PDB file of C-alpha atoms in Angstrom:
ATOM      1  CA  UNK A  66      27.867 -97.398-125.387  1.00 66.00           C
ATOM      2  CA  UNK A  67      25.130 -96.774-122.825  1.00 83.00           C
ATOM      3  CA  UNK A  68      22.088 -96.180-123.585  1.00 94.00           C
ATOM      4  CA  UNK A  69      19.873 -93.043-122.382  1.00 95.00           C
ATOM      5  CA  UNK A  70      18.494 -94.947-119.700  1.00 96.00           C
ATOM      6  CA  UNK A  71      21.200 -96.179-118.221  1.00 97.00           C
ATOM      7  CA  UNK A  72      23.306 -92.982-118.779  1.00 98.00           C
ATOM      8  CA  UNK A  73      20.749 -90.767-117.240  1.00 98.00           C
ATOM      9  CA  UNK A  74      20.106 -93.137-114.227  1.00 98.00           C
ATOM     10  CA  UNK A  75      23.781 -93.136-113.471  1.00 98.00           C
ATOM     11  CA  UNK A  76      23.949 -88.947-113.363  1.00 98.00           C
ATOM     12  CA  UNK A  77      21.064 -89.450-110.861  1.00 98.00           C
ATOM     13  CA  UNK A  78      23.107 -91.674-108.874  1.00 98.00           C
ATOM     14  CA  UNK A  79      25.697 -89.360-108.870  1.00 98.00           C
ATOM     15  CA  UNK A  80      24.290 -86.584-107.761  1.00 98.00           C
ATOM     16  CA  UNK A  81      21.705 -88.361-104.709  1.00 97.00           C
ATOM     17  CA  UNK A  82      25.668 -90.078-103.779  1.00 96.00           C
ATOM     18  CA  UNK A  83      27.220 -86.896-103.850  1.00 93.00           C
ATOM     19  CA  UNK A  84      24.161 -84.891-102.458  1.00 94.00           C
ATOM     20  CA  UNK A  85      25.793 -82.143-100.326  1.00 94.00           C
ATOM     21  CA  UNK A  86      26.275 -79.830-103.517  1.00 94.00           C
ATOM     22  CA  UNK A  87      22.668 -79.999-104.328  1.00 95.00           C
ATOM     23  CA  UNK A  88      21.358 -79.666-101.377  1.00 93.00           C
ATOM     24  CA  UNK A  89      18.896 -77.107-100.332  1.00 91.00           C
ATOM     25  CA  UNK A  90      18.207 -75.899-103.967  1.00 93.00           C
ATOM     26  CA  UNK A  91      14.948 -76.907-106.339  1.00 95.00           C
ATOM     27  CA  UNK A  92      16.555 -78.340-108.899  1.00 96.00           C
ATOM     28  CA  UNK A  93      14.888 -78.810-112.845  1.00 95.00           C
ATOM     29  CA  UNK A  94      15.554 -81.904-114.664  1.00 95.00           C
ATOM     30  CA  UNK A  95      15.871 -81.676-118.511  1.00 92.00           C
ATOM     31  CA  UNK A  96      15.400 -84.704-121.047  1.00 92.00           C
ATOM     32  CA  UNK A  97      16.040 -84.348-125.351  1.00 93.00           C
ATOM     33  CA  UNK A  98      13.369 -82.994-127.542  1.00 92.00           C
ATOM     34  CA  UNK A  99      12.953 -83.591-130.841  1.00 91.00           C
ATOM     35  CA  UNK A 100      10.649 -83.258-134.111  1.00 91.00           C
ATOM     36  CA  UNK A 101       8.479 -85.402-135.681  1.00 89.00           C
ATOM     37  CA  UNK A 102      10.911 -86.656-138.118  1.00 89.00           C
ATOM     38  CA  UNK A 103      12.376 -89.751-139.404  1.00 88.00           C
ATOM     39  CA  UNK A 104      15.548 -88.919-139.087  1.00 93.00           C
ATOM     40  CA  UNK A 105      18.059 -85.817-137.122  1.00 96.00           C
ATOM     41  CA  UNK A 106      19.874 -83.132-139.037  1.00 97.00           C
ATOM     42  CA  UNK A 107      20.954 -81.394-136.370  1.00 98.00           C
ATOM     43  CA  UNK A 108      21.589 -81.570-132.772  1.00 99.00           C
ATOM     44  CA  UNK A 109      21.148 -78.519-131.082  1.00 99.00           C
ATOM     45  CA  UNK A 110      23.330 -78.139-127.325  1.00 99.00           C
ATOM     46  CA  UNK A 111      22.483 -75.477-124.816  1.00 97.00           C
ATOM     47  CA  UNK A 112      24.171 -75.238-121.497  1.00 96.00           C
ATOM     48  CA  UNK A 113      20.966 -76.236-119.007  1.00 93.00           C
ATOM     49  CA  UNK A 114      17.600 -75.288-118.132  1.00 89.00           C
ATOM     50  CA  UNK A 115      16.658 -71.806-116.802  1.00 82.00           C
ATOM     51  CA  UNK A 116      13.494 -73.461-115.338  1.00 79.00           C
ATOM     52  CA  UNK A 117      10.995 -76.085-116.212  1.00 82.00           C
ATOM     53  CA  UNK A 118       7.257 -76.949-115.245  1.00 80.00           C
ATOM     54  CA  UNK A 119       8.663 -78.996-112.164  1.00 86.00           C
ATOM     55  CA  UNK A 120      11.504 -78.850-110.084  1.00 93.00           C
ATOM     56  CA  UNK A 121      12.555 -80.917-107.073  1.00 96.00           C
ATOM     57  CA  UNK A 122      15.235 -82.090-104.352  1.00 97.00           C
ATOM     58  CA  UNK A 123      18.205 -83.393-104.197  1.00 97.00           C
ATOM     59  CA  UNK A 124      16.487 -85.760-100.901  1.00 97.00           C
ATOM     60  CA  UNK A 125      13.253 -86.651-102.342  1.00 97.00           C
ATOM     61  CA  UNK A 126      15.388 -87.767-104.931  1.00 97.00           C
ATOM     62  CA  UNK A 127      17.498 -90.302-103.318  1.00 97.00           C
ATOM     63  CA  UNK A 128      14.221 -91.313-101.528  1.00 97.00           C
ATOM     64  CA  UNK A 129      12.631 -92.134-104.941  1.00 98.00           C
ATOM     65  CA  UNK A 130      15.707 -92.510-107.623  1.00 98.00           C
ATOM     66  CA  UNK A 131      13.790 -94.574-110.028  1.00 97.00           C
ATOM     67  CA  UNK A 132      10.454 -93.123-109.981  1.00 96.00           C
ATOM     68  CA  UNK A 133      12.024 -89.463-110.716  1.00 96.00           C
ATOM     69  CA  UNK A 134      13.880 -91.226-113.834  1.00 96.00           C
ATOM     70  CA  UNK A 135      10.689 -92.629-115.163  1.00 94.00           C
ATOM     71  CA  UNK A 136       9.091 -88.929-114.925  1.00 92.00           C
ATOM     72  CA  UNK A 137      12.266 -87.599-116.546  1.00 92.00           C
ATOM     73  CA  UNK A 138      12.324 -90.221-119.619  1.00 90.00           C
ATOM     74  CA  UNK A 139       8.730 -89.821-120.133  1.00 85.00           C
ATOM     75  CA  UNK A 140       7.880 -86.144-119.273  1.00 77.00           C
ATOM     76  CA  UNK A 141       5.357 -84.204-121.159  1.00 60.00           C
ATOM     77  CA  UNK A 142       4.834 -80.413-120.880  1.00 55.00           C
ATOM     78  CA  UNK A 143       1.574 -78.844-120.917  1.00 55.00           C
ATOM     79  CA  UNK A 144       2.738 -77.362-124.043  1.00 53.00           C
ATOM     80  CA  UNK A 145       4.613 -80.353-125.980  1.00 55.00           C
ATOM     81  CA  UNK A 146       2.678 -82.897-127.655  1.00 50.00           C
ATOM     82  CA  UNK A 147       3.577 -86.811-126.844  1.00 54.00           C
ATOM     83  CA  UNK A 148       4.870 -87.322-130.431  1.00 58.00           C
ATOM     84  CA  UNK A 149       6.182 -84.011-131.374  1.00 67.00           C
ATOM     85  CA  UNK A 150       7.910 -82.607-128.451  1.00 77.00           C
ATOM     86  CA  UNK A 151       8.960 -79.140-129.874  1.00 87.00           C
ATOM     87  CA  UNK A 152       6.072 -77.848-131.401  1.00 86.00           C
ATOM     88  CA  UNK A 153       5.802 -75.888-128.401  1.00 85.00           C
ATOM     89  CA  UNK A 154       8.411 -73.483-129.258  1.00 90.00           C
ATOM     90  CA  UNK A 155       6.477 -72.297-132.320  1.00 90.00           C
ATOM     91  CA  UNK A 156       3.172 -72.239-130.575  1.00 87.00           C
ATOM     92  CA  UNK A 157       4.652 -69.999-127.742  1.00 87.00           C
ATOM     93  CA  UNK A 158       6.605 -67.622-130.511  1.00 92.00           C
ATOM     94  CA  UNK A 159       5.303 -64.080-130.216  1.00 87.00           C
ATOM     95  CA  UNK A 160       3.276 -65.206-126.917  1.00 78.00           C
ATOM     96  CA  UNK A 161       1.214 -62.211-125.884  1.00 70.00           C
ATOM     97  CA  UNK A 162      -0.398 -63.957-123.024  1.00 73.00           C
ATOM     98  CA  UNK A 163       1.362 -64.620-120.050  1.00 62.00           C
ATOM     99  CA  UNK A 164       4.032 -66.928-119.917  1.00 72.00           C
ATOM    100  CA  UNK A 165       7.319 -67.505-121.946  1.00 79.00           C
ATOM    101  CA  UNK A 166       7.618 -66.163-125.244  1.00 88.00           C
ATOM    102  CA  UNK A 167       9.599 -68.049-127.410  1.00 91.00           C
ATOM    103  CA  UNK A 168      10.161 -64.893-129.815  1.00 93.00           C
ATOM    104  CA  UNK A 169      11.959 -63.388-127.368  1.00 92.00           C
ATOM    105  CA  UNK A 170      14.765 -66.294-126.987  1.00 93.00           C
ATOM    106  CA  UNK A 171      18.098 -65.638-129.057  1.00 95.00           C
ATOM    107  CA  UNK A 172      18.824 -69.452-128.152  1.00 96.00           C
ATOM    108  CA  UNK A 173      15.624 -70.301-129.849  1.00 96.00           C
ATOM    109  CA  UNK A 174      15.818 -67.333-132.694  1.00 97.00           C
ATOM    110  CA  UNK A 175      19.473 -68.569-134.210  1.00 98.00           C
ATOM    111  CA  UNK A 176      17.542 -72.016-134.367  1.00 98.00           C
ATOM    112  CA  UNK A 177      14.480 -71.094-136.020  1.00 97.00           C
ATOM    113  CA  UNK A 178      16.398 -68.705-138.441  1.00 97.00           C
ATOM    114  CA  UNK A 179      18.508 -71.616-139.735  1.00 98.00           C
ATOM    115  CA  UNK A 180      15.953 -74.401-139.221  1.00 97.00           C
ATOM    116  CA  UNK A 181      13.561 -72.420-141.464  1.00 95.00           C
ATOM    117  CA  UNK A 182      16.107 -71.657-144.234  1.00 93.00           C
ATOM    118  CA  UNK A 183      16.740 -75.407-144.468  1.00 92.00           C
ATOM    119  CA  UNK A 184      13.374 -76.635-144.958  1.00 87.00           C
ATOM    120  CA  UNK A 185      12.124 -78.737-147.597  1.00 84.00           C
ATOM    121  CA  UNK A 186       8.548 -78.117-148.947  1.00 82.00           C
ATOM    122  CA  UNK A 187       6.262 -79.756-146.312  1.00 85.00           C
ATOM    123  CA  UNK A 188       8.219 -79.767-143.373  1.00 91.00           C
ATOM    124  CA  UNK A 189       8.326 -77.915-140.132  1.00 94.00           C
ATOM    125  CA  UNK A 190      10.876 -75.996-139.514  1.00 96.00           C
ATOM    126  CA  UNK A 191      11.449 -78.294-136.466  1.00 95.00           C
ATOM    127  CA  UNK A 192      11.280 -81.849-137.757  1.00 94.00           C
ATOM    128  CA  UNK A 193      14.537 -82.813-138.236  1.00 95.00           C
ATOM    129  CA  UNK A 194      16.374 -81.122-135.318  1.00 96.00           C
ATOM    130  CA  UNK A 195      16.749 -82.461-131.516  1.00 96.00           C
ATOM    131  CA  UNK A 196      17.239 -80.085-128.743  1.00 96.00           C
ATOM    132  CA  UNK A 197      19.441 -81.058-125.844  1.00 97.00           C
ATOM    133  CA  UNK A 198      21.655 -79.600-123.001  1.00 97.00           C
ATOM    134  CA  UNK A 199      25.697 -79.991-121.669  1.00 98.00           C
ATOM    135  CA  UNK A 200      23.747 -80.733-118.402  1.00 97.00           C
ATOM    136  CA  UNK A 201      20.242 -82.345-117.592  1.00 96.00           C
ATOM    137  CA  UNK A 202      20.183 -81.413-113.825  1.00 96.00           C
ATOM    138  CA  UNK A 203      20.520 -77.970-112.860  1.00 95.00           C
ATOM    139  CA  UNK A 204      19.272 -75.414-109.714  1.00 95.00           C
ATOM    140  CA  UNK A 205      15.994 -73.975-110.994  1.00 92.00           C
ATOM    141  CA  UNK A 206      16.691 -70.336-112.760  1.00 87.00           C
ATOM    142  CA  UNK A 207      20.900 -70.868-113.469  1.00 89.00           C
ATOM    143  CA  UNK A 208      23.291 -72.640-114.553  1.00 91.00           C
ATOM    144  CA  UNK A 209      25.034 -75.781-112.445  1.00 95.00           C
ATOM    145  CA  UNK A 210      27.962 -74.384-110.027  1.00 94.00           C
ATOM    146  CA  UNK A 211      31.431 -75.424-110.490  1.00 95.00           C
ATOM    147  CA  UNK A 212      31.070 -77.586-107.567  1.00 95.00           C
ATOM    148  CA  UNK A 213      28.253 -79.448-109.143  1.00 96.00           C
ATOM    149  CA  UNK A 214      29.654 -79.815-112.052  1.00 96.00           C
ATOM    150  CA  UNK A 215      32.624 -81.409-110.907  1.00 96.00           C
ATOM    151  CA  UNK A 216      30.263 -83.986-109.448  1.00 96.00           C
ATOM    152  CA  UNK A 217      28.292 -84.822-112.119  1.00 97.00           C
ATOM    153  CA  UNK A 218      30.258 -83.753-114.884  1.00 95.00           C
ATOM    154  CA  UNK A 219      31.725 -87.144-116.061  1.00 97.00           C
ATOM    155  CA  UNK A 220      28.033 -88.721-115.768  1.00 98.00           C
ATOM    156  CA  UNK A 221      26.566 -85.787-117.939  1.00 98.00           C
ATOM    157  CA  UNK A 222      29.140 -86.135-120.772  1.00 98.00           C
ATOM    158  CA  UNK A 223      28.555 -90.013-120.791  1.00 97.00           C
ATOM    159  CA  UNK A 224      24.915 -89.205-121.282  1.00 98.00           C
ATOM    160  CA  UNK A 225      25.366 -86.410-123.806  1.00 98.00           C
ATOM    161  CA  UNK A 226      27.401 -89.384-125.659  1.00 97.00           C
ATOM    162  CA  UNK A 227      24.420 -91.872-124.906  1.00 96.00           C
ATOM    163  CA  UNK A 228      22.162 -88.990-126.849  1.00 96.00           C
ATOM    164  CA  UNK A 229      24.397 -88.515-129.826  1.00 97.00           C
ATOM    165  CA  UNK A 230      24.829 -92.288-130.217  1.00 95.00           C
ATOM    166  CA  UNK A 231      20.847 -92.281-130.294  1.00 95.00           C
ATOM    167  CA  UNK A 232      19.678 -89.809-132.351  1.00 95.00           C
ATOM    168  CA  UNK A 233      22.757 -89.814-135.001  1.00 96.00           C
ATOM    169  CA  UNK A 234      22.445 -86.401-136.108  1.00 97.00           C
ATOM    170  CA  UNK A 235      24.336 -85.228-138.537  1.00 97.00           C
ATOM    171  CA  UNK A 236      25.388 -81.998-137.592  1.00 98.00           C
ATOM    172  CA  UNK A 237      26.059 -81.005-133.547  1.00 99.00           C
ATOM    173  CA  UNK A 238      25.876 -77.206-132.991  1.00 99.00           C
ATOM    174  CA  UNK A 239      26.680 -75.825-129.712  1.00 99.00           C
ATOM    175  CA  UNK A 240      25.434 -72.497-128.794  1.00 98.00           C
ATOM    176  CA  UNK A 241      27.616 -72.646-125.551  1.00 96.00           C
ATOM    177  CA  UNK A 242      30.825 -71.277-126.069  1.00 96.00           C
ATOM    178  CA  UNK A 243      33.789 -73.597-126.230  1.00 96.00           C
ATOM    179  CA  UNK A 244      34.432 -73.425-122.755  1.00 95.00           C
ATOM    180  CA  UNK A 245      31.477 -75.794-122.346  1.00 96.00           C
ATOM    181  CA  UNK A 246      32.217 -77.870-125.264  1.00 97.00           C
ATOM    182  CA  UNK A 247      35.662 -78.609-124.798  1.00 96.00           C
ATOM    183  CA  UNK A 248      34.858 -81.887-122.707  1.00 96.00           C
ATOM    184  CA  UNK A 249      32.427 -82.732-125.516  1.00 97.00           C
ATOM    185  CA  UNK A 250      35.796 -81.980-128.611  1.00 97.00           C
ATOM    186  CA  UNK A 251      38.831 -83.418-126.420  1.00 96.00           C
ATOM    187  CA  UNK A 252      36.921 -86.723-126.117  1.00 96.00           C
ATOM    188  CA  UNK A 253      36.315 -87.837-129.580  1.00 96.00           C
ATOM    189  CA  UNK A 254      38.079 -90.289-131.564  1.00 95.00           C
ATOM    190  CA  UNK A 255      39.165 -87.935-134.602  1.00 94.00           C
ATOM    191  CA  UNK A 256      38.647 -84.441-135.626  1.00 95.00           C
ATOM    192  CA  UNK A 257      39.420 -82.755-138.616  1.00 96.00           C
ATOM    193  CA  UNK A 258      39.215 -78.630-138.071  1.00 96.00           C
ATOM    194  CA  UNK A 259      37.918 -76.764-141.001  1.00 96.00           C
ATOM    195  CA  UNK A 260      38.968 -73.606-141.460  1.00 92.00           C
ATOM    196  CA  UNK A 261      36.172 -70.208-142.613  1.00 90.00           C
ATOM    197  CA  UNK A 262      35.964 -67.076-142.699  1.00 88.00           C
ATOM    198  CA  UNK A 263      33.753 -65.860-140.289  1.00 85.00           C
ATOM    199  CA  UNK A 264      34.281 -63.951-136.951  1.00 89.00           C
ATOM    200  CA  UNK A 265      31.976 -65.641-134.468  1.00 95.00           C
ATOM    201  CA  UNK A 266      31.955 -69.411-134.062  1.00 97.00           C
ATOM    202  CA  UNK A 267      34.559 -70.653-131.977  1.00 97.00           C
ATOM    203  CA  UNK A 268      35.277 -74.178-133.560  1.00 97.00           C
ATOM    204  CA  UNK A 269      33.971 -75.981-136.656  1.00 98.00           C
ATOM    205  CA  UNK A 270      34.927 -79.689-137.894  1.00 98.00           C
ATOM    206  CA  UNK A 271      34.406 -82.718-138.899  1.00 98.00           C
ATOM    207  CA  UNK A 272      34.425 -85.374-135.418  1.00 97.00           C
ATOM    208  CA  UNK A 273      33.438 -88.566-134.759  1.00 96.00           C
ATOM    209  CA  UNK A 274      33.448 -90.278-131.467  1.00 95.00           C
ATOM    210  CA  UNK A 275      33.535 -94.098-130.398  1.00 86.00           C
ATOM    211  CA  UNK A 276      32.121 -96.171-133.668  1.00 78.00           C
ATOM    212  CA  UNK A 277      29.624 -93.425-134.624  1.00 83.00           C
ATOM    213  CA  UNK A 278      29.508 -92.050-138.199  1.00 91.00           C
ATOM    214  CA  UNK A 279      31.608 -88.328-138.526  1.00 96.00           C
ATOM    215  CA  UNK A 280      29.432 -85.424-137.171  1.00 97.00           C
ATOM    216  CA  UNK A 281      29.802 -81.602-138.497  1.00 98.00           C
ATOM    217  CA  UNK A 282      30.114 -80.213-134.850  1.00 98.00           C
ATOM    218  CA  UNK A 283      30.184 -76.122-134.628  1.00 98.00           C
ATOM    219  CA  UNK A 284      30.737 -74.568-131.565  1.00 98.00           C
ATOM    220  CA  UNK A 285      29.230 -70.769-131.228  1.00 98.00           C
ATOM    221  CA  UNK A 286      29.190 -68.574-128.480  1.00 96.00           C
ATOM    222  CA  UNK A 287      25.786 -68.511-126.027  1.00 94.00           C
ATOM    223  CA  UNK A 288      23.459 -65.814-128.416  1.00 93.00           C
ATOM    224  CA  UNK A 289      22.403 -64.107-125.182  1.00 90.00           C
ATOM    225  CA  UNK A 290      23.088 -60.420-125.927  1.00 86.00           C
ATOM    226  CA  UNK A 291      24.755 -60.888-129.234  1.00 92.00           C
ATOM    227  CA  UNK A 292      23.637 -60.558-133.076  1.00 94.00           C
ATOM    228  CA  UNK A 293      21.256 -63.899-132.903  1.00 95.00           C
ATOM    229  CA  UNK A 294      21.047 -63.124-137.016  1.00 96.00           C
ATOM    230  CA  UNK A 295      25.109 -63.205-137.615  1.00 96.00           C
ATOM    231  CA  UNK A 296      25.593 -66.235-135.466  1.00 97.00           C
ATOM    232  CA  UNK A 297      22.901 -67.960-137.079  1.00 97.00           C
ATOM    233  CA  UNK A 298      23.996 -67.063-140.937  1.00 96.00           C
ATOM    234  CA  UNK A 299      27.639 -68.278-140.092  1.00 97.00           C
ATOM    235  CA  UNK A 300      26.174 -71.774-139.065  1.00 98.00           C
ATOM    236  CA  UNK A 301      24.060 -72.509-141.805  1.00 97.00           C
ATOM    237  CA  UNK A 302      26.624 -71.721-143.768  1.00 95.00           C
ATOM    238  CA  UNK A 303      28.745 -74.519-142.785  1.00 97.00           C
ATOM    239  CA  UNK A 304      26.523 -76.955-141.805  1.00 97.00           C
ATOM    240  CA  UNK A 305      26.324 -80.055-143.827  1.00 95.00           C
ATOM    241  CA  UNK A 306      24.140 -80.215-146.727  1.00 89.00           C
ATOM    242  CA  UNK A 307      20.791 -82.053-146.294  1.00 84.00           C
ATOM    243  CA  UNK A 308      20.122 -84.597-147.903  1.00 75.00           C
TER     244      UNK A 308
END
């Protein structure tokens, strides 16, 4: 199994090889956050970035490959803190100043609803959770193309892998819809589907992929303009238990 590193320097070299589908767009590169804690619960998968605090090209990044890794592996918002790289999301909820609010997120809301109903006394709500994406590299303010991902859609998944291998959550839950997690599903080495009750997620089981341990994965539609509160009771529901 790769490791991040070498996963995420081999989408790069995808992408500045195949550079004609990127071109002419600032593009935002994205890189896992997670709490402060010793271990990960849960794995949280969007699609991509909307937009970050720096954006580039797809030429000055074949001119500098390795030096736009290194900022990617160790890059540090303004608002994220070297050790705890998601405190930001709670120090931006309810922003009245300018900038992003949090608050007003339904990715971030069916998070913080279940992360906070699963704390222990003491915690964060955010310590044992790692927040990642389908795709790292992405045109600044929407989601990859088809074209592009065709191009870099192999690499990303092999990273995505890299990331789960690393962080060995214990629960994976999607808030894609299936149609971005079905690369992520038909590659694993077993699944067992687990049938419930409710009338949102699209997919919930028990999967394991290469030697890893078996992961609760739950797939859920993207909570932009639905019921952030329903999607985010069904999940807790079925997540695995902490321990």
């Amino acid at each position: 199994m790769n490791t991040i590193p070498t996963a995420y320097r081999h989408l790069l070299e995808t992408i500045a090889s195949k550079s004609h589908q990127f071109s002419g767009k600032q593009l935002v590169a994205f890189h896992p956050m997670r709490g402060p804690g010793e271990a990960v619960d849960t794995m949280y998968i969007g699609r991509a970035l909307n937009g970050w605090h720096w954006e580039f090209t797809v030429k000055e990044l074949q001119q500098d490959l390795e030096g736009h890794l290194q900022r990617i592996l160790e890059d540090k918002h303004v608002a994220v803190a070297h050790k705890d790289r998601l405190d930001w999301v709670e120090k931006y909820w309810q922003n009245s100043s300018s900038g992003y609010n949090t608050a007003k997120s339904q990715f971030w809301q069916v998070i913080r609803q279940i992360s906070r109903e699963r704390n222990q006394a003491g915690e964060q709500w955010w310590d044992d959770i790692v927040w990642t994406n389908f795709f790292k590299i992405a045109p600044a303010k929407m989601n990859p193309t088809g074209k592009m991902v065709k191009v870099m859609g192999q690499a990303s998944h092999e990273l995505l892998l890299a990331e789960i291998a690393h962080y060995q959550p214990r629960n994976i839950v999607c808030l894609s819809g299936l149609n971005y997690a079905a690369h992520l599903l038909a590659s694993a080495n077993a699944t067992i589907k687990i049938p419930y009750d409710g009338s949102v997620l699209e997919y919930v089981g028990d999967v394991s992929w290469a030697e890893g341990e078996v992961v609760r994965l739950i797939v859920a539609p993207h909570p932009q303009s639905r019921s952030a509160t329903k999607i985010a009771e069904e999940v807790k529901s079925l997540l695995k238990n902490r321990k």
